[in-house]
mmCIF file of C-alpha atoms in Angstrom:
data_model
loop_
_atom_site.group_PDB
_atom_site.id
_atom_site.type_symbol
_atom_site.label_atom_id
_atom_site.label_comp_id
_atom_site.label_asym_id
_atom_site.label_seq_id
_atom_site.Cartn_x
_atom_site.Cartn_y
_atom_site.Cartn_z
ATOM 1 C CA ALA S 88 3.598 -9.054 -14.043
ATOM 2 C CA GLN S 89 5.327 -6.783 -12.712
ATOM 3 C CA SER S 90 7.274 -7.678 -9.539
ATOM 4 C CA VAL S 91 9.217 -6.118 -6.446
ATOM 5 C CA THR S 92 11.988 -7.718 -4.052
ATOM 6 C CA GLN S 93 12.707 -5.900 -0.802
ATOM 7 C CA LEU S 94 16.280 -7.734 -0.070
ATOM 8 C CA ASP S 95 15.853 -7.265 3.884
ATOM 9 C CA SER S 96 13.204 -8.287 5.893
ATOM 10 C CA GLN S 97 14.861 -6.773 9.102
ATOM 11 C CA VAL S 98 17.405 -4.090 9.101
ATOM 12 C CA PRO S 99 18.492 -2.978 12.488
ATOM 13 C CA VAL S 100 20.737 -0.080 13.271
ATOM 14 C CA PHE S 101 21.835 2.355 15.879
ATOM 15 C CA GLU S 102 20.858 6.233 15.890
ATOM 16 C CA GLU S 103 22.298 8.624 13.852
ATOM 17 C CA ALA S 104 23.790 6.017 11.756
ATOM 18 C CA PRO S 105 23.353 5.588 8.036
ATOM 19 C CA VAL S 106 21.180 3.131 6.491
ATOM 20 C CA GLU S 107 20.145 1.647 3.098
ATOM 21 C CA LEU S 108 16.991 -0.556 2.396
ATOM 22 C CA ARG S 109 16.936 -2.226 -0.709
ATOM 23 C CA CYS S 110 14.584 -2.430 -3.383
ATOM 24 C CA ASN S 111 14.585 -4.520 -6.705
ATOM 25 C CA TYR S 112 11.613 -4.429 -9.149
ATOM 26 C CA SER S 113 10.924 -6.313 -12.268
ATOM 27 C CA SER S 114 8.248 -5.133 -15.094
ATOM 28 C CA SER S 115 8.068 -5.488 -18.828
ATOM 29 C CA VAL S 116 7.021 -1.947 -19.233
ATOM 30 C CA SER S 117 7.945 1.471 -18.164
ATOM 31 C CA VAL S 118 7.313 1.837 -14.272
ATOM 32 C CA TYR S 119 6.901 4.605 -11.520
ATOM 33 C CA LEU S 120 8.552 3.870 -8.472
ATOM 34 C CA PHE S 121 6.944 4.367 -4.777
ATOM 35 C CA TRP S 122 8.687 4.039 -1.113
ATOM 36 C CA TYR S 123 5.877 3.811 1.737
ATOM 37 C CA VAL S 124 6.244 3.975 5.380
ATOM 38 C CA GLN S 125 3.969 2.199 7.737
ATOM 39 C CA TYR S 126 3.896 2.802 11.651
ATOM 40 C CA PRO S 127 2.456 0.044 13.920
ATOM 41 C CA ASN S 128 -1.361 -0.498 13.246
ATOM 42 C CA GLN S 129 -1.705 2.749 10.886
ATOM 43 C CA GLY S 130 -2.198 2.883 7.399
ATOM 44 C CA LEU S 131 0.300 3.754 4.698
ATOM 45 C CA GLN S 132 2.206 7.085 4.410
ATOM 46 C CA LEU S 133 4.250 8.064 1.216
ATOM 47 C CA LEU S 134 7.751 8.826 1.650
ATOM 48 C CA LEU S 135 8.802 9.367 -1.541
ATOM 49 C CA LYS S 136 8.147 8.987 -5.436
ATOM 50 C CA TYR S 137 9.891 8.500 -8.934
ATOM 51 C CA LEU S 138 7.738 9.493 -11.902
ATOM 52 C CA SER S 139 10.240 10.950 -14.346
ATOM 53 C CA GLY S 140 13.488 13.461 -14.788
ATOM 54 C CA SER S 141 15.873 13.364 -12.149
ATOM 55 C CA THR S 142 17.189 10.030 -10.768
ATOM 56 C CA LEU S 143 17.595 11.107 -7.531
ATOM 57 C CA VAL S 144 14.673 11.686 -5.316
ATOM 58 C CA LYS S 145 14.419 13.649 -1.861
ATOM 59 C CA GLY S 146 11.458 12.696 0.129
ATOM 60 C CA ILE S 147 9.789 13.377 3.624
ATOM 61 C CA ASN S 148 11.779 13.110 6.788
ATOM 62 C CA GLY S 149 15.209 13.498 5.573
ATOM 63 C CA PHE S 150 14.772 10.338 3.166
ATOM 64 C CA GLU S 151 16.067 9.953 -0.469
ATOM 65 C CA ALA S 152 16.236 7.014 -3.041
ATOM 66 C CA GLU S 153 17.843 6.558 -6.279
ATOM 67 C CA PHE S 154 16.232 5.051 -9.588
ATOM 68 C CA ASN S 155 18.845 2.624 -11.315
ATOM 69 C CA LYS S 156 17.392 1.559 -14.739
ATOM 70 C CA SER S 157 20.222 -0.625 -15.404
ATOM 71 C CA GLN S 158 19.951 -2.546 -12.419
ATOM 72 C CA THR S 159 15.915 -2.290 -11.942
ATOM 73 C CA SER S 160 16.614 -1.136 -8.394
ATOM 74 C CA PHE S 161 15.228 1.735 -6.067
ATOM 75 C CA HIS S 162 17.169 1.907 -2.948
ATOM 76 C CA LEU S 163 16.048 3.998 -0.335
ATOM 77 C CA ARG S 164 19.078 5.617 2.065
ATOM 78 C CA LYS S 165 19.051 8.312 5.067
ATOM 79 C CA PRO S 166 22.130 9.631 6.083
ATOM 80 C CA SER S 167 21.478 9.646 10.081
ATOM 81 C CA VAL S 168 18.542 7.710 11.328
ATOM 82 C CA HIS S 169 16.660 8.784 14.389
ATOM 83 C CA ILE S 170 14.715 6.354 16.721
ATOM 84 C CA SER S 171 11.243 7.394 15.292
ATOM 85 C CA ASP S 172 12.197 6.275 12.145
ATOM 86 C CA THR S 173 11.306 2.944 13.244
ATOM 87 C CA ALA S 174 8.911 1.234 10.781
ATOM 88 C CA GLU S 175 7.711 -1.121 8.484
ATOM 89 C CA TYR S 176 9.485 0.327 4.912
ATOM 90 C CA PHE S 177 7.592 -0.870 1.736
ATOM 91 C CA CYS S 178 8.498 -0.556 -1.938
ATOM 92 C CA ALA S 179 5.734 -0.330 -4.881
ATOM 93 C CA VAL S 180 6.146 -0.080 -8.432
ATOM 94 C CA SER S 181 3.413 0.943 -10.654
ATOM 95 C CA GLU S 182 3.128 -0.036 -14.560
ATOM 96 C CA LEU S 183 2.369 2.510 -16.975
ATOM 97 C CA ARG S 184 -0.943 0.982 -17.931
ATOM 98 C CA GLU S 185 -4.298 2.953 -18.438
ATOM 99 C CA THR S 186 -6.147 -0.151 -17.639
ATOM 100 C CA SER S 187 -4.634 -0.416 -13.952
ATOM 101 C CA GLY S 188 -5.420 2.854 -12.960
ATOM 102 C CA SER S 189 -2.335 3.671 -10.588
ATOM 103 C CA ARG S 190 -2.337 0.464 -9.446
ATOM 104 C CA LEU S 191 0.794 -0.340 -7.093
ATOM 105 C CA THR S 192 2.311 -3.897 -6.376
ATOM 106 C CA PHE S 193 4.443 -3.657 -2.760
ATOM 107 C CA GLY S 194 7.458 -5.709 -1.585
ATOM 108 C CA GLU S 195 6.859 -7.669 1.544
ATOM 109 C CA GLY S 196 8.531 -4.638 3.295
ATOM 110 C CA THR S 197 11.824 -4.308 5.501
ATOM 111 C CA GLN S 198 11.692 -3.735 9.062
ATOM 112 C CA LEU S 199 13.634 -0.619 10.039
ATOM 113 C CA THR S 200 14.614 -0.953 14.066
ATOM 114 C CA VAL S 201 16.336 2.196 15.352
ATOM 115 C CA ASN S 202 18.171 1.391 18.440
ATOM 116 C CA PRO S 203 19.720 3.654 20.695
ATOM 117 C CA ASP N 121 -9.416 17.303 7.352
ATOM 118 C CA THR N 122 -10.370 15.303 4.491
ATOM 119 C CA GLY N 123 -7.898 12.076 4.422
ATOM 120 C CA VAL N 124 -9.132 8.742 3.527
ATOM 121 C CA SER N 125 -11.355 7.443 6.192
ATOM 122 C CA GLN N 126 -12.537 3.768 7.108
ATOM 123 C CA ASP N 127 -14.913 2.039 9.501
ATOM 124 C CA PRO N 128 -14.763 -0.153 11.587
ATOM 125 C CA ARG N 129 -11.054 0.314 12.511
ATOM 126 C CA HIS N 130 -11.099 -3.005 14.097
ATOM 127 C CA LYS N 131 -13.440 -5.995 13.757
ATOM 128 C CA ILE N 132 -13.728 -9.472 15.072
ATOM 129 C CA THR N 133 -16.639 -12.155 14.188
ATOM 130 C CA LYS N 134 -16.983 -15.581 14.134
ATOM 131 C CA ARG N 135 -16.560 -17.722 11.308
ATOM 132 C CA GLY N 136 -19.120 -18.011 8.754
ATOM 133 C CA GLN N 137 -20.642 -14.366 9.393
ATOM 134 C CA ASN N 138 -20.798 -11.810 7.070
ATOM 135 C CA VAL N 139 -18.599 -8.322 7.613
ATOM 136 C CA THR N 140 -18.650 -4.966 5.708
ATOM 137 C CA PHE N 141 -16.230 -2.408 6.001
ATOM 138 C CA ARG N 142 -16.881 1.078 4.532
ATOM 139 C CA CYS N 143 -14.210 3.378 3.201
ATOM 140 C CA ASP N 144 -14.717 7.472 2.465
ATOM 141 C CA PRO N 145 -12.086 8.660 -0.038
ATOM 142 C CA ILE N 146 -10.683 12.333 -0.538
ATOM 143 C CA SER N 147 -13.425 14.161 -1.654
ATOM 144 C CA GLU N 148 -11.934 15.134 -5.103
ATOM 145 C CA HIS N 149 -10.419 11.532 -5.840
ATOM 146 C CA ASN N 150 -11.967 9.854 -8.627
ATOM 147 C CA ARG N 151 -10.529 6.441 -8.497
ATOM 148 C CA LEU N 152 -10.848 4.214 -5.138
ATOM 149 C CA TYR N 153 -8.404 0.713 -4.468
ATOM 150 C CA TRP N 154 -8.809 -1.626 -1.948
ATOM 151 C CA TYR N 155 -5.830 -4.017 -0.849
ATOM 152 C CA ARG N 156 -5.475 -6.673 1.772
ATOM 153 C CA GLN N 157 -2.301 -6.818 4.060
ATOM 154 C CA THR N 158 -1.640 -9.900 6.494
ATOM 155 C CA LEU N 159 0.753 -9.694 9.112
ATOM 156 C CA GLY N 160 4.620 -9.709 7.734
ATOM 157 C CA GLN N 161 3.353 -9.233 4.216
ATOM 158 C CA GLY N 162 3.289 -6.096 1.942
ATOM 159 C CA PRO N 163 -0.076 -5.112 0.964
ATOM 160 C CA GLU N 164 -1.923 -7.228 -1.849
ATOM 161 C CA PHE N 165 -4.203 -5.593 -4.485
ATOM 162 C CA LEU N 166 -7.689 -6.607 -4.462
ATOM 163 C CA THR N 167 -10.143 -4.241 -6.752
ATOM 164 C CA TYR N 168 -9.967 -0.832 -7.943
ATOM 165 C CA PHE N 169 -13.091 1.802 -9.032
ATOM 166 C CA GLN N 170 -12.778 4.673 -11.279
ATOM 167 C CA ASN N 171 -16.226 6.792 -10.034
ATOM 168 C CA GLU N 172 -18.508 4.115 -9.967
ATOM 169 C CA ALA N 173 -17.197 1.561 -12.304
ATOM 170 C CA GLN N 174 -15.398 -1.287 -10.975
ATOM 171 C CA LEU N 175 -12.266 -1.357 -13.321
ATOM 172 C CA GLU N 176 -10.218 -4.149 -12.273
ATOM 173 C CA LYS N 177 -10.471 -7.207 -9.514
ATOM 174 C CA SER N 178 -7.605 -9.594 -8.185
ATOM 175 C CA ARG N 179 -7.820 -13.172 -8.393
ATOM 176 C CA LEU N 180 -7.566 -13.100 -4.499
ATOM 177 C CA LEU N 181 -11.218 -11.558 -4.532
ATOM 178 C CA SER N 182 -13.284 -14.911 -4.306
ATOM 179 C CA ASP N 183 -16.687 -15.396 -4.503
ATOM 180 C CA ARG N 184 -17.388 -14.319 -1.121
ATOM 181 C CA PHE N 185 -15.701 -10.759 -1.588
ATOM 182 C CA SER N 186 -18.051 -7.826 -3.216
ATOM 183 C CA ALA N 187 -17.200 -4.402 -3.530
ATOM 184 C CA GLU N 188 -19.447 -1.558 -4.137
ATOM 185 C CA ARG N 189 -19.202 2.323 -4.709
ATOM 186 C CA PRO N 190 -22.479 2.959 -5.994
ATOM 187 C CA LYS N 191 -22.599 6.438 -6.085
ATOM 188 C CA GLY N 192 -18.710 6.986 -6.967
ATOM 189 C CA SER N 193 -18.113 8.638 -3.311
ATOM 190 C CA PHE N 194 -17.432 6.020 -0.669
ATOM 191 C CA SER N 195 -17.149 2.223 -1.271
ATOM 192 C CA THR N 196 -18.375 -0.758 0.886
ATOM 193 C CA LEU N 197 -16.051 -4.018 1.017
ATOM 194 C CA GLU N 198 -18.411 -7.081 2.087
ATOM 195 C CA ILE N 199 -17.086 -10.370 3.141
ATOM 196 C CA GLN N 200 -19.812 -13.073 3.197
ATOM 197 C CA ARG N 201 -19.348 -16.333 5.299
ATOM 198 C CA THR N 202 -15.910 -15.220 6.687
ATOM 199 C CA GLU N 203 -13.312 -17.787 6.949
ATOM 200 C CA GLN N 204 -10.337 -17.583 9.541
ATOM 201 C CA GLY N 205 -7.950 -16.896 6.296
ATOM 202 C CA ASP N 206 -9.675 -13.778 5.691
ATOM 203 C CA SER N 207 -7.985 -12.422 8.756
ATOM 204 C CA ALA N 208 -5.682 -9.257 7.717
ATOM 205 C CA MET N 209 -5.804 -5.422 7.957
ATOM 206 C CA TYR N 210 -8.066 -4.276 4.981
ATOM 207 C CA LEU N 211 -6.530 -0.784 3.510
ATOM 208 C CA CYS N 212 -8.125 1.625 1.229
ATOM 209 C CA ALA N 213 -6.643 4.175 -0.905
ATOM 210 C CA SER N 214 -7.710 6.627 -3.118
ATOM 211 C CA SER N 215 -6.101 8.651 -5.980
ATOM 212 C CA GLN N 216 -6.731 11.546 -8.822
ATOM 213 C CA SER N 217 -7.114 9.698 -11.918
ATOM 214 C CA THR N 218 -4.217 12.641 -13.164
ATOM 215 C CA SER N 219 -2.017 11.223 -10.255
ATOM 216 C CA ARG N 220 0.087 8.293 -9.620
ATOM 217 C CA GLU N 221 0.052 8.968 -5.723
ATOM 218 C CA LEU N 222 -2.398 6.699 -3.771
ATOM 219 C CA PHE N 223 -3.499 7.781 -0.316
ATOM 220 C CA PHE N 224 -3.987 5.608 2.127
ATOM 221 C CA GLY N 225 -6.770 5.209 5.027
ATOM 222 C CA GLU N 226 -5.763 3.632 8.584
ATOM 223 C CA GLY N 227 -7.154 0.559 7.461
ATOM 224 C CA SER N 228 -9.586 -1.596 8.975
ATOM 225 C CA ARG N 229 -8.545 -4.788 10.698
ATOM 226 C CA LEU N 230 -10.292 -8.170 10.636
ATOM 227 C CA THR N 231 -10.132 -10.832 13.072
ATOM 228 C CA VAL N 232 -12.228 -14.051 12.299
ATOM 229 C CA LEU N 233 -12.336 -16.310 15.344
#
């Protein structure tokens, strides 16, 4: 079975500083990887995804992530954060199995708080 | 807009009552998913439909939970005899069978008193 571990439950950072949110996954088969963002009392919005090809993927709002197969990681980065980036961030994995559709397994989330 | 729509957004009920949530997916999406999210946790998979067929159910989906998608369009999630532990955000998502990207609705928050 697949699993996702987000290594930091909370990440406080000052505005305009760089940030990295860490994600490790476990799976016995090939996977697709995703980062979603959730603002309070809202649903999840896709930030970026890795399906194949280049291991460095760029997403919305200036975020990027790098897939590292040997370390089974998919860390999210942004070189300079804004107050508006304050939100909960979820890493998710989808296994390459037709029987599960595009079912996602999520990590427990990382609360990013950007302080002025 | 043709995003995923969920109704109601908030529901407060007393323990033992039945509740039903509705999800309208993006119109061209044939896959529909239900997830549950409790406070401070990531979403947990409940069930998944392809068209009208329910193809997978999580062990989290007890006998008190039932989901339907009768015409392969909207879906309902019913919880019978609610318990306080059912308090959570219920998220619906949809996707095309040719895509791995899920589009989520705003969620339906359930509070059981």
